[in-house]
Every structure is written in C-alpha cells, then in structure tokens.
PDB file of C-alpha atoms and ligand atoms in Angstrom:
ATOM      1  CA  VAL S   1      14.219  23.525 -12.282  1.00  0.00           C
ATOM      2  CA  THR S   2      11.451  21.918 -10.439  1.00  0.00           C
ATOM      3  CA  ASN S   3      11.595  18.189 -10.250  1.00  0.00           C
ATOM      4  CA  GLU S   4       8.490  16.700 -12.130  1.00  0.00           C
ATOM      5  CA  ALA S   5       8.682  13.436 -10.251  1.00  0.00           C
ATOM      6  CA  LEU S   6       5.244  12.310  -8.699  1.00  0.00           C
ATOM      7  CA  ASN S   7       5.080  11.704  -5.020  1.00  0.00           C
ATOM      8  CA  VAL S   8       1.899   9.503  -4.335  1.00  0.00           C
ATOM      9  CA  MET S   9       0.419   8.102  -1.078  1.00  0.00           C
ATOM     10  CA  ILE S  10      -2.124   5.224  -1.202  1.00  0.00           C
ATOM     11  CA  SER S  11      -4.157   4.319   1.716  1.00  0.00           C
ATOM     12  CA  GLY S  12      -7.150   1.991   2.540  1.00  0.00           C
ATOM     13  CA  ALA S  13      -8.271  -0.841   4.522  1.00  0.00           C
ATOM     14  CA  PRO S  14      -6.642  -4.111   4.477  1.00  0.00           C
ATOM     15  CA  ALA S  15      -7.233  -5.843   1.066  1.00  0.00           C
ATOM     16  CA  SER S  16      -8.861  -2.765  -0.477  1.00  0.00           C
ATOM     17  CA  GLY S  17      -6.642  -3.337  -3.401  1.00  0.00           C
ATOM     18  CA  LYS S  18      -3.590  -1.080  -2.791  1.00  0.00           C
ATOM     19  CA  GLY S  19      -1.038  -3.664  -3.940  1.00  0.00           C
ATOM     20  CA  THR S  20      -2.897  -4.457  -6.900  1.00  0.00           C
ATOM     21  CA  GLN S  21      -3.315  -0.941  -8.001  1.00  0.00           C
ATOM     22  CA  CYS S  22       0.285  -0.023  -7.197  1.00  0.00           C
ATOM     23  CA  GLU S  23       1.253  -2.718  -9.672  1.00  0.00           C
ATOM     24  CA  LEU S  24      -0.599  -0.996 -12.450  1.00  0.00           C
ATOM     25  CA  ILE S  25       0.427   2.666 -11.311  1.00  0.00           C
ATOM     26  CA  ALA S  26       4.162   1.558 -11.241  1.00  0.00           C
ATOM     27  CA  ASN S  27       3.978   0.166 -14.624  1.00  0.00           C
ATOM     28  CA  LYS S  28       2.271   3.107 -16.068  1.00  0.00           C
ATOM     29  CA  TYR S  29       3.962   6.120 -14.288  1.00  0.00           C
ATOM     30  CA  GLY S  30       7.316   4.421 -13.548  1.00  0.00           C
ATOM     31  CA  LEU S  31       7.145   5.349  -9.734  1.00  0.00           C
ATOM     32  CA  VAL S  32       8.957   3.385  -7.067  1.00  0.00           C
ATOM     33  CA  HIS S  33       6.596   1.190  -5.260  1.00  0.00           C
ATOM     34  CA  ILE S  34       7.323   1.336  -1.589  1.00  0.00           C
ATOM     35  CA  ALA S  35       4.998  -0.946   0.528  1.00  0.00           C
ATOM     36  CA  ALA S  36       5.587  -0.922   4.187  1.00  0.00           C
ATOM     37  CA  GLY S  37       4.040  -4.389   4.705  1.00  0.00           C
ATOM     38  CA  ASP S  38       6.480  -5.816   1.969  1.00  0.00           C
ATOM     39  CA  LEU S  39       9.364  -4.214   3.677  1.00  0.00           C
ATOM     40  CA  LEU S  40       8.243  -5.702   6.969  1.00  0.00           C
ATOM     41  CA  ARG S  41       7.883  -9.070   5.540  1.00  0.00           C
ATOM     42  CA  ALA S  42      11.222  -8.738   3.865  1.00  0.00           C
ATOM     43  CA  GLU S  43      12.752  -7.982   7.431  1.00  0.00           C
ATOM     44  CA  ILE S  44      10.931 -11.254   8.922  1.00  0.00           C
ATOM     45  CA  ALA S  45      12.542 -13.305   6.095  1.00  0.00           C
ATOM     46  CA  THR S  46      15.960 -12.273   7.183  1.00  0.00           C
ATOM     47  CA  GLY S  47      15.367 -13.551  10.605  1.00  0.00           C
ATOM     48  CA  SER S  48      16.704 -10.453  12.342  1.00  0.00           C
ATOM     49  CA  GLN S  49      15.612  -9.339  15.830  1.00  0.00           C
ATOM     50  CA  ASN S  50      13.417  -6.364  14.327  1.00  0.00           C
ATOM     51  CA  GLY S  51      11.785  -8.958  11.993  1.00  0.00           C
ATOM     52  CA  LYS S  52      10.809 -11.305  14.894  1.00  0.00           C
ATOM     53  CA  LEU S  53       9.491  -8.285  16.937  1.00  0.00           C
ATOM     54  CA  ALA S  54       7.519  -7.107  13.824  1.00  0.00           C
ATOM     55  CA  LYS S  55       5.938 -10.447  13.266  1.00  0.00           C
ATOM     56  CA  GLN S  56       4.320 -10.521  16.776  1.00  0.00           C
ATOM     57  CA  TYR S  57       2.551  -7.345  16.096  1.00  0.00           C
ATOM     58  CA  MET S  58       1.524  -8.271  12.468  1.00  0.00           C
ATOM     59  CA  GLU S  59      -0.030 -11.552  13.965  1.00  0.00           C
ATOM     60  CA  LYS S  60      -2.078  -9.558  16.040  1.00  0.00           C
ATOM     61  CA  GLY S  61      -3.142  -7.183  13.244  1.00  0.00           C
ATOM     62  CA  GLN S  62      -1.537  -4.151  15.097  1.00  0.00           C
ATOM     63  CA  LEU S  63       0.761  -1.504  14.015  1.00  0.00           C
ATOM     64  CA  VAL S  64       4.385  -2.625  14.238  1.00  0.00           C
ATOM     65  CA  PRO S  65       6.099   0.070  16.580  1.00  0.00           C
ATOM     66  CA  ASP S  66       7.414   3.285  14.856  1.00  0.00           C
ATOM     67  CA  GLU S  67      11.157   2.511  15.917  1.00  0.00           C
ATOM     68  CA  ILE S  68      11.145  -0.110  13.470  1.00  0.00           C
ATOM     69  CA  VAL S  69       8.823   1.115  10.605  1.00  0.00           C
ATOM     70  CA  VAL S  70       9.800   4.638  10.415  1.00  0.00           C
ATOM     71  CA  MET S  71      13.432   4.243   9.572  1.00  0.00           C
ATOM     72  CA  MET S  72      12.704   1.409   7.212  1.00  0.00           C
ATOM     73  CA  VAL S  73      10.490   3.547   5.132  1.00  0.00           C
ATOM     74  CA  ARG S  74      12.669   6.595   5.464  1.00  0.00           C
ATOM     75  CA  ASP S  75      15.720   4.709   4.265  1.00  0.00           C
ATOM     76  CA  ARG S  76      13.935   3.347   1.279  1.00  0.00           C
ATOM     77  CA  LEU S  77      12.727   6.858   0.389  1.00  0.00           C
ATOM     78  CA  LEU S  78      16.184   8.244   0.474  1.00  0.00           C
ATOM     79  CA  LYS S  79      17.536   5.795  -2.385  1.00  0.00           C
ATOM     80  CA  PRO S  80      18.339   7.786  -5.372  1.00  0.00           C
ATOM     81  CA  ASP S  81      15.712   5.949  -7.478  1.00  0.00           C
ATOM     82  CA  SER S  82      12.917   7.148  -5.387  1.00  0.00           C
ATOM     83  CA  LYS S  83      13.962  10.878  -5.905  1.00  0.00           C
ATOM     84  CA  GLU S  84      14.534  10.493  -9.589  1.00  0.00           C
ATOM     85  CA  ASN S  85      11.617   8.442 -10.641  1.00  0.00           C
ATOM     86  CA  GLY S  86       9.056   9.615  -7.809  1.00  0.00           C
ATOM     87  CA  TRP S  87       7.633   7.411  -5.195  1.00  0.00           C
ATOM     88  CA  LEU S  88       4.380   5.493  -4.550  1.00  0.00           C
ATOM     89  CA  LEU S  89       4.033   4.819  -0.806  1.00  0.00           C
ATOM     90  CA  ASP S  90       1.677   1.966   0.181  1.00  0.00           C
ATOM     91  CA  GLY S  91       0.375   1.481   3.756  1.00  0.00           C
ATOM     92  CA  TYR S  92       2.459   4.313   5.116  1.00  0.00           C
ATOM     93  CA  PRO S  93       1.713   6.565   7.043  1.00  0.00           C
ATOM     94  CA  ARG S  94      -0.815   4.599   9.293  1.00  0.00           C
ATOM     95  CA  SER S  95      -0.752   6.821  12.333  1.00  0.00           C
ATOM     96  CA  LEU S  96      -0.321  10.506  13.034  1.00  0.00           C
ATOM     97  CA  SER S  97       3.106   9.967  14.481  1.00  0.00           C
ATOM     98  CA  GLN S  98       4.263   8.223  11.210  1.00  0.00           C
ATOM     99  CA  ALA S  99       2.848  11.086   9.169  1.00  0.00           C
ATOM    100  CA  THR S 100       4.567  13.755  11.227  1.00  0.00           C
ATOM    101  CA  ALA S 101       7.865  11.869  11.134  1.00  0.00           C
ATOM    102  CA  LEU S 102       7.778  11.692   7.348  1.00  0.00           C
ATOM    103  CA  LYS S 103       6.994  15.426   7.186  1.00  0.00           C
ATOM    104  CA  GLY S 104       9.881  15.898   9.408  1.00  0.00           C
ATOM    105  CA  PHE S 105      12.247  14.227   6.982  1.00  0.00           C
ATOM    106  CA  GLY S 106      10.916  16.530   4.287  1.00  0.00           C
ATOM    107  CA  PHE S 107       8.961  14.007   2.448  1.00  0.00           C
ATOM    108  CA  GLU S 108       5.441  15.498   1.099  1.00  0.00           C
ATOM    109  CA  PRO S 109       3.052  13.774  -1.100  1.00  0.00           C
ATOM    110  CA  HIS S 110       1.403  15.601  -4.048  1.00  0.00           C
ATOM    111  CA  THR S 111      -1.682  13.453  -3.702  1.00  0.00           C
ATOM    112  CA  PHE S 112      -3.275  11.074  -1.078  1.00  0.00           C
ATOM    113  CA  LEU S 113      -5.298   8.404  -2.699  1.00  0.00           C
ATOM    114  CA  LEU S 114      -7.830   6.706  -0.401  1.00  0.00           C
ATOM    115  CA  LEU S 115      -9.457   3.213  -1.591  1.00  0.00           C
ATOM    116  CA  GLU S 116     -12.877   3.082  -0.219  1.00  0.00           C
ATOM    117  CA  VAL S 117     -14.170  -0.637  -0.167  1.00  0.00           C
ATOM    118  CA  ASP S 118     -17.224  -2.075   1.634  1.00  0.00           C
ATOM    119  CA  GLU S 119     -16.489  -4.377   4.690  1.00  0.00           C
ATOM    120  CA  ASP S 120     -18.159  -7.546   3.319  1.00  0.00           C
ATOM    121  CA  VAL S 121     -16.073  -7.171   0.108  1.00  0.00           C
ATOM    122  CA  LEU S 122     -12.834  -6.711   1.955  1.00  0.00           C
ATOM    123  CA  VAL S 123     -13.182 -10.024   3.892  1.00  0.00           C
ATOM    124  CA  GLU S 124     -14.007 -12.000   0.737  1.00  0.00           C
ATOM    125  CA  ARG S 125     -10.879 -10.491  -0.971  1.00  0.00           C
ATOM    126  CA  VAL S 126      -8.596 -11.338   2.169  1.00  0.00           C
ATOM    127  CA  VAL S 127      -9.749 -15.023   2.427  1.00  0.00           C
ATOM    128  CA  GLY S 128      -9.120 -15.710  -1.415  1.00  0.00           C
ATOM    129  CA  ARG S 129      -5.823 -13.919  -1.853  1.00  0.00           C
ATOM    130  CA  ARG S 130      -2.945 -15.898  -2.908  1.00  0.00           C
ATOM    131  CA  LEU S 131       0.765 -15.016  -3.652  1.00  0.00           C
ATOM    132  CA  ASP S 132       3.259 -16.152  -6.122  1.00  0.00           C
ATOM    133  CA  PRO S 133       6.464 -16.245  -4.194  1.00  0.00           C
ATOM    134  CA  VAL S 134       8.450 -16.423  -7.539  1.00  0.00           C
ATOM    135  CA  THR S 135       7.083 -13.365  -9.420  1.00  0.00           C
ATOM    136  CA  GLY S 136       5.438 -11.627  -6.246  1.00  0.00           C
ATOM    137  CA  LYS S 137       2.219 -11.341  -8.128  1.00  0.00           C
ATOM    138  CA  ILE S 138      -1.135 -11.072  -6.304  1.00  0.00           C
ATOM    139  CA  TYR S 139      -3.750 -13.499  -7.152  1.00  0.00           C
ATOM    140  CA  HIS S 140      -7.398 -14.084  -6.053  1.00  0.00           C
ATOM    141  CA  LEU S 141      -8.889 -17.735  -6.162  1.00  0.00           C
ATOM    142  CA  LYS S 142     -12.339 -16.403  -7.560  1.00  0.00           C
ATOM    143  CA  TYR S 143     -11.291 -12.841  -9.227  1.00  0.00           C
ATOM    144  CA  PHE S 144      -7.901 -13.464 -10.481  1.00  0.00           C
ATOM    145  CA  PRO S 145      -7.064 -17.158 -10.598  1.00  0.00           C
ATOM    146  CA  PRO S 146      -3.481 -18.407 -11.475  1.00  0.00           C
ATOM    147  CA  GLU S 147      -2.788 -18.860 -15.318  1.00  0.00           C
ATOM    148  CA  THR S 148      -1.309 -22.217 -15.105  1.00  0.00           C
ATOM    149  CA  GLU S 149      -1.148 -25.417 -12.995  1.00  0.00           C
ATOM    150  CA  GLU S 150       2.425 -24.727 -12.222  1.00  0.00           C
ATOM    151  CA  ILE S 151       1.763 -21.277 -10.763  1.00  0.00           C
ATOM    152  CA  ALA S 152      -1.269 -22.690  -8.802  1.00  0.00           C
ATOM    153  CA  ALA S 153       0.812 -25.416  -7.257  1.00  0.00           C
ATOM    154  CA  ARG S 154       3.276 -22.894  -5.719  1.00  0.00           C
ATOM    155  CA  LEU S 155       0.905 -20.077  -4.319  1.00  0.00           C
ATOM    156  CA  THR S 156       1.152 -19.106  -0.809  1.00  0.00           C
ATOM    157  CA  GLN S 157      -1.063 -17.534   1.712  1.00  0.00           C
ATOM    158  CA  ARG S 158      -0.062 -14.790   4.014  1.00  0.00           C
ATOM    159  CA  PHE S 159      -0.100 -15.642   7.806  1.00  0.00           C
ATOM    160  CA  ASP S 160      -2.456 -12.672   8.558  1.00  0.00           C
ATOM    161  CA  ASP S 161      -4.937 -13.549   6.039  1.00  0.00           C
ATOM    162  CA  THR S 162      -7.627 -15.355   8.014  1.00  0.00           C
ATOM    163  CA  GLU S 163     -10.978 -13.942   8.612  1.00  0.00           C
ATOM    164  CA  GLU S 164     -10.316 -13.613  12.351  1.00  0.00           C
ATOM    165  CA  LYS S 165      -6.977 -11.626  11.665  1.00  0.00           C
ATOM    166  CA  VAL S 166      -8.644  -9.484   9.016  1.00  0.00           C
ATOM    167  CA  LYS S 167     -11.085  -8.254  11.735  1.00  0.00           C
ATOM    168  CA  LEU S 168      -8.350  -7.215  14.034  1.00  0.00           C
ATOM    169  CA  ARG S 169      -6.367  -5.511  11.151  1.00  0.00           C
ATOM    170  CA  LEU S 170      -9.675  -3.580  10.084  1.00  0.00           C
ATOM    171  CA  SER S 171     -10.168  -2.424  13.788  1.00  0.00           C
ATOM    172  CA  THR S 172      -6.707  -1.144  13.775  1.00  0.00           C
ATOM    173  CA  HIS S 173      -7.315   0.650  10.482  1.00  0.00           C
ATOM    174  CA  HIS S 174     -10.430   2.309  11.758  1.00  0.00           C
ATOM    175  CA  GLN S 175      -8.723   3.519  14.905  1.00  0.00           C
ATOM    176  CA  ASN S 176      -5.955   5.297  12.963  1.00  0.00           C
ATOM    177  CA  VAL S 177      -7.397   6.386   9.591  1.00  0.00           C
ATOM    178  CA  GLU S 178      -9.220   9.602  10.636  1.00  0.00           C
ATOM    179  CA  SER S 179      -6.041  11.174  12.182  1.00  0.00           C
ATOM    180  CA  VAL S 180      -3.832  10.398   9.003  1.00  0.00           C
ATOM    181  CA  LEU S 181      -6.611  11.848   6.834  1.00  0.00           C
ATOM    182  CA  SER S 182      -6.888  15.132   8.745  1.00  0.00           C
ATOM    183  CA  LEU S 183      -3.297  15.783   7.757  1.00  0.00           C
ATOM    184  CA  TYR S 184      -3.703  15.258   4.216  1.00  0.00           C
ATOM    185  CA  LYS S 185      -7.257  16.279   3.809  1.00  0.00           C
ATOM    186  CA  ASP S 186      -6.514  18.925   1.153  1.00  0.00           C
ATOM    187  CA  ILE S 187      -4.888  16.514  -1.279  1.00  0.00           C
ATOM    188  CA  THR S 188      -7.055  13.559  -0.537  1.00  0.00           C
ATOM    189  CA  VAL S 189      -8.845  11.839  -3.471  1.00  0.00           C
ATOM    190  CA  LYS S 190     -11.461   9.228  -2.608  1.00  0.00           C
ATOM    191  CA  ILE S 191     -11.534   6.260  -5.021  1.00  0.00           C
ATOM    192  CA  ASN S 192     -14.364   3.874  -5.172  1.00  0.00           C
ATOM    193  CA  GLY S 193     -12.565   0.558  -4.685  1.00  0.00           C
ATOM    194  CA  ASN S 194     -15.543  -1.702  -4.964  1.00  0.00           C
ATOM    195  CA  VAL S 195     -15.554  -2.061  -8.652  1.00  0.00           C
ATOM    196  CA  SER S 196     -13.344  -4.085 -11.158  1.00  0.00           C
ATOM    197  CA  LYS S 197      -9.581  -3.739 -10.975  1.00  0.00           C
ATOM    198  CA  GLU S 198      -9.693  -1.954 -14.369  1.00  0.00           C
ATOM    199  CA  GLU S 199     -12.367   0.427 -13.271  1.00  0.00           C
ATOM    200  CA  VAL S 200     -10.456   1.273  -9.920  1.00  0.00           C
ATOM    201  CA  PHE S 201      -7.474   1.955 -11.997  1.00  0.00           C
ATOM    202  CA  ALA S 202      -9.277   4.253 -14.509  1.00  0.00           C
ATOM    203  CA  GLN S 203     -10.281   6.636 -11.573  1.00  0.00           C
ATOM    204  CA  ILE S 204      -6.640   6.530 -10.328  1.00  0.00           C
ATOM    205  CA  ASP S 205      -5.276   7.032 -13.792  1.00  0.00           C
ATOM    206  CA  SER S 206      -7.417  10.097 -14.454  1.00  0.00           C
ATOM    207  CA  VAL S 207      -6.099  11.726 -11.182  1.00  0.00           C
ATOM    208  CA  LEU S 208      -2.499  11.040 -11.784  1.00  0.00           C
ATOM    209  CA  THR S 209      -2.503  12.048 -15.493  1.00  0.00           C
ATOM    210  CA  SER S 210      -3.880  15.455 -14.702  1.00  0.00           C
ATOM    211  CA  LEU S 211      -1.540  15.846 -11.771  1.00  0.00           C
ATOM    212  CA  ALA S 212       1.387  14.906 -13.954  1.00  0.00           C
ATOM    213  CA  GLU S 213       0.182  17.589 -16.539  1.00  0.00           C
ATOM    214  CA  GLN S 214      -0.062  20.158 -13.876  1.00  0.00           C
ATOM    215  CA  ARG S 215       3.357  19.468 -12.671  1.00  0.00           C
ATOM    216  CA  LYS S 216       4.798  19.590 -16.000  1.00  0.00           C
ATOM    217  CA  ALA S 217       3.176  22.892 -16.860  1.00  0.00           C
ATOM    218  CA  ALA S 218       4.355  24.218 -13.537  1.00  0.00           C
ATOM    219  CA  SER S 219       8.004  23.297 -14.162  1.00  0.00           C
ATOM    220  CA  GLY S 220       7.939  24.550 -17.859  1.00  0.00           C
ATOM    221  CA  SER S 221       7.031  28.079 -16.446  1.00  0.00           C
ATOM    222  CA  VAL S 222       9.968  28.645 -14.308  1.00  0.00           C
TER     223      VAL S 222
HETATM  224  P1  AP5 M 301       0.028  -4.828   4.588  1.00  0.00           P
HETATM  225  O1  AP5 M 301       0.909  -5.845   4.067  1.00  0.00           O
HETATM  226  O2  AP5 M 301       0.294  -3.241   4.180  1.00  0.00           O
HETATM  227  O3  AP5 M 301      -1.510  -5.110   4.489  1.00  0.00           O
HETATM  228  P2  AP5 M 301      -2.756  -4.461   4.467  1.00  0.00           P
HETATM  229  O4  AP5 M 301      -2.796  -2.915   4.640  1.00  0.00           O
HETATM  230  O5  AP5 M 301      -3.785  -5.211   5.418  1.00  0.00           O
HETATM  231  O6  AP5 M 301      -3.155  -4.565   2.974  1.00  0.00           O
HETATM  232  P3  AP5 M 301      -3.134  -5.752   2.096  1.00  0.00           P
HETATM  233  O7  AP5 M 301      -1.833  -5.945   1.627  1.00  0.00           O
HETATM  234  O8  AP5 M 301      -3.746  -6.761   2.850  1.00  0.00           O
HETATM  235  O9  AP5 M 301      -4.268  -5.544   0.977  1.00  0.00           O
HETATM  236  P4  AP5 M 301      -3.979  -4.503  -0.256  1.00  0.00           P
HETATM  237  O10 AP5 M 301      -4.988  -3.357  -0.043  1.00  0.00           O
HETATM  238  O11 AP5 M 301      -2.665  -4.350  -0.765  1.00  0.00           O
HETATM  239  O12 AP5 M 301      -4.896  -5.529  -1.176  1.00  0.00           O
HETATM  240  P5  AP5 M 301      -4.330  -6.211  -2.412  1.00  0.00           P
HETATM  241  O13 AP5 M 301      -4.173  -5.546  -3.677  1.00  0.00           O
HETATM  242  O14 AP5 M 301      -3.477  -7.298  -2.033  1.00  0.00           O
HETATM  243  O15 AP5 M 301       0.269  -4.630   6.173  1.00  0.00           O
HETATM  244  C1  AP5 M 301       0.339  -5.988   6.933  1.00  0.00           C
HETATM  245  C2  AP5 M 301       0.744  -5.766   8.504  1.00  0.00           C
HETATM  246  O16 AP5 M 301       1.961  -4.997   8.471  1.00  0.00           O
HETATM  247  C3  AP5 M 301      -0.398  -4.839   9.253  1.00  0.00           C
HETATM  248  O17 AP5 M 301      -1.279  -5.337   9.631  1.00  0.00           O
HETATM  249  C4  AP5 M 301       0.600  -4.299  10.380  1.00  0.00           C
HETATM  250  O18 AP5 M 301       0.890  -5.141  11.194  1.00  0.00           O
HETATM  251  C5  AP5 M 301       2.080  -4.209   9.556  1.00  0.00           C
HETATM  252  N1  AP5 M 301       2.251  -2.860   8.899  1.00  0.00           N
HETATM  253  C6  AP5 M 301       2.143  -2.431   7.647  1.00  0.00           C
HETATM  254  N2  AP5 M 301       2.394  -1.166   7.328  1.00  0.00           N
HETATM  255  C7  AP5 M 301       2.723  -0.690   8.575  1.00  0.00           C
HETATM  256  C8  AP5 M 301       2.904   0.685   9.144  1.00  0.00           C
HETATM  257  N3  AP5 M 301       3.006   1.844   8.402  1.00  0.00           N
HETATM  258  N4  AP5 M 301       2.946   0.893  10.534  1.00  0.00           N
HETATM  259  C9  AP5 M 301       3.058  -0.127  11.357  1.00  0.00           C
HETATM  260  N5  AP5 M 301       2.711  -1.399  10.817  1.00  0.00           N
HETATM  261  C10 AP5 M 301       2.587  -1.605   9.599  1.00  0.00           C
HETATM  262  O19 AP5 M 301      -5.762  -7.021  -2.869  1.00  0.00           O
HETATM  263  C11 AP5 M 301      -6.431  -7.990  -2.041  1.00  0.00           C
HETATM  264  C12 AP5 M 301      -7.236  -9.155  -2.658  1.00  0.00           C
HETATM  265  O20 AP5 M 301      -8.329  -8.702  -3.542  1.00  0.00           O
HETATM  266  C13 AP5 M 301      -6.140  -9.969  -3.829  1.00  0.00           C
HETATM  267  O21 AP5 M 301      -6.550 -11.283  -3.805  1.00  0.00           O
HETATM  268  C14 AP5 M 301      -6.553  -9.274  -5.068  1.00  0.00           C
HETATM  269  O22 AP5 M 301      -6.340 -10.074  -6.123  1.00  0.00           O
HETATM  270  C15 AP5 M 301      -7.927  -8.873  -4.872  1.00  0.00           C
HETATM  271  N6  AP5 M 301      -8.512  -7.619  -5.520  1.00  0.00           N
HETATM  272  C16 AP5 M 301      -7.866  -6.447  -5.570  1.00  0.00           C
HETATM  273  N7  AP5 M 301      -8.581  -5.635  -6.256  1.00  0.00           N
HETATM  274  C17 AP5 M 301      -9.677  -6.165  -6.701  1.00  0.00           C
HETATM  275  C18 AP5 M 301     -10.871  -5.797  -7.265  1.00  0.00           C
HETATM  276  N8  AP5 M 301     -11.075  -4.366  -7.904  1.00  0.00           N
HETATM  277  N9  AP5 M 301     -11.918  -6.682  -7.556  1.00  0.00           N
HETATM  278  C19 AP5 M 301     -11.658  -8.171  -7.118  1.00  0.00           C
HETATM  279  N10 AP5 M 301     -10.607  -8.413  -6.474  1.00  0.00           N
HETATM  280  C20 AP5 M 301      -9.775  -7.548  -6.188  1.00  0.00           C
END
C-alpha cells in the first residue's frame, strides 16, 4: 500500500513567512514541521562545539557548513513520526549539495512551495519580528502584536534579526535559490507571500488539499 503521508518543502527568502505558514500547515495537515534554523538554534542552546561553530556562520548570514546541517536534518527525518505523519521541511535544502544529499538518503518531496515576497516587505518583517520563548510562537510588533502584557514582557528577538544582518542573509539566499529550484522545478508551486497571513495560507491550503486528494486516489487504486 502506498503511504499517503505528504512530504512538503517550503522555501523563501528570510522572513518571507515560512515559520508562520508552517504553524498553520502543521495544524491542519498533521505534518511534522522540521525547520533547519530551529534545529541549529537548539544546537546552539546546548553549548556544543557544533553549535558554537554554527553560530559563527549564522551571525554572518552565511550557510552553516553541510557537515553540521545535513546530518541534523537527516536524523530528524528518520524519526518514525516523520515517516508516519509526513514531513514539512522548512529552510532546507538551501544549496544544491544539500538537495543532492537529501535525495541520496531517499527523501523526495511531493511539492516544493516557494514563498515570493518583495524585498522592502522582508526588511520590515524581520525588524518587527519577536518570539515567545515559552510557546515558540512568532509575533510581529505591527502585524501580530502579543495578546497580553505578560507575553509582551517576555518576547525576545533573534540575534540575526537586524537590518544589517538581513541584507547578508538575503544575499546568501539570492546566491543559492536558483540552483535549488532547478532541481525541483517540476514540482515547484509559487505562492504570493506579500498578502495577509490568511490569504497566503489559502493559496497553500488549496495546493495541499488537491495533492492530498490525488495521493489518496492513487493509493486507493492499488
Ligand atoms: P532560518 O531560521 O531558517 O531563517 P530565515 O530563512 O532567514 O527565515 P526566517 O526564520 O527569518 O523567516 P520565516 O520565513 O520563517 O518568516 P516568519 O514566519 O518568522 O535560518 C537562520 C540562519 O540559519 C541562516 O541565515 C543560516 O545561517 C542558518 N541556516 C538555516 N538553514 C540552513 C541550511 N539549510 N543550511 C545552512 N544554514 C542554514 O515571519 C517573519 C515575520 O513576519 C514575523 O514577525 C511574522 O509575524 C511576520 N509575518 C509572517 N507572515 C506575514 C504576513 N503574511 N503578513 C505580515 N506579517 C507577516
């Protein structure tokens, strides 16, 4: 029997809304959200040697070396929940070598979602972003302000969320995006990410709903 679980990749410039949309997608479709950036920040928090090294690259807005990132993502994909429920890979692959490595391990996405957002919008989103360390929720001072004073008081900002650093992160993104896209062009769906969170999700939702139906029909016929 074909496994009906969906395997989804989501890509886009820094602050294009990947994390925000992944929260909505994971809620509705039950996919396991695997974010390369979150895995790296968790590694930094442990104080390990790999974490220290990763942070040096992240502070410069550069890609962390494959030796660290590839195995981290692979190990998470190999956990049983990813296989059973399907996965939603966010911020990986970011280079051709990362994409090739993943293919080599036998992980293939059914769809590749690309969030397209204008550059001036990206900068505003980065500078206003805040995170709740307790719930992990993503806020924005202007667009999604915290619900209570208590939450407002504990919000934190990412160390790479300054205007200067986002420029570096953007240039890294531009250097790599085409080569990754070339590998997934047959399954790439471009999503207009400039609109509201709900409108962005409506586009993604319709792509995933029809994909899920197709997979269900295909698995029923064997
Ligand atoms: P990572 O953590 O992945 O950061 P990123 O790609 O720069 O993406 P972000 O997390 O900044 O943004 P997002 O797209 O999730 O947007 P969000 O939903 O938060 O990577 C960080 C670093 O780690 C990299 O620079 C690199 O060094 C390293 N790294 C990561 N992956 C790697 C890999 N594979 N290989 C090597 N190195 C790697 O939204 C942003 C803000 O906008 C929020 O405040 C949100 O509330 C708001 N917002 C979202 N949607 C909307 C909307 N529709 N309207 C208005 N506001 C919105």
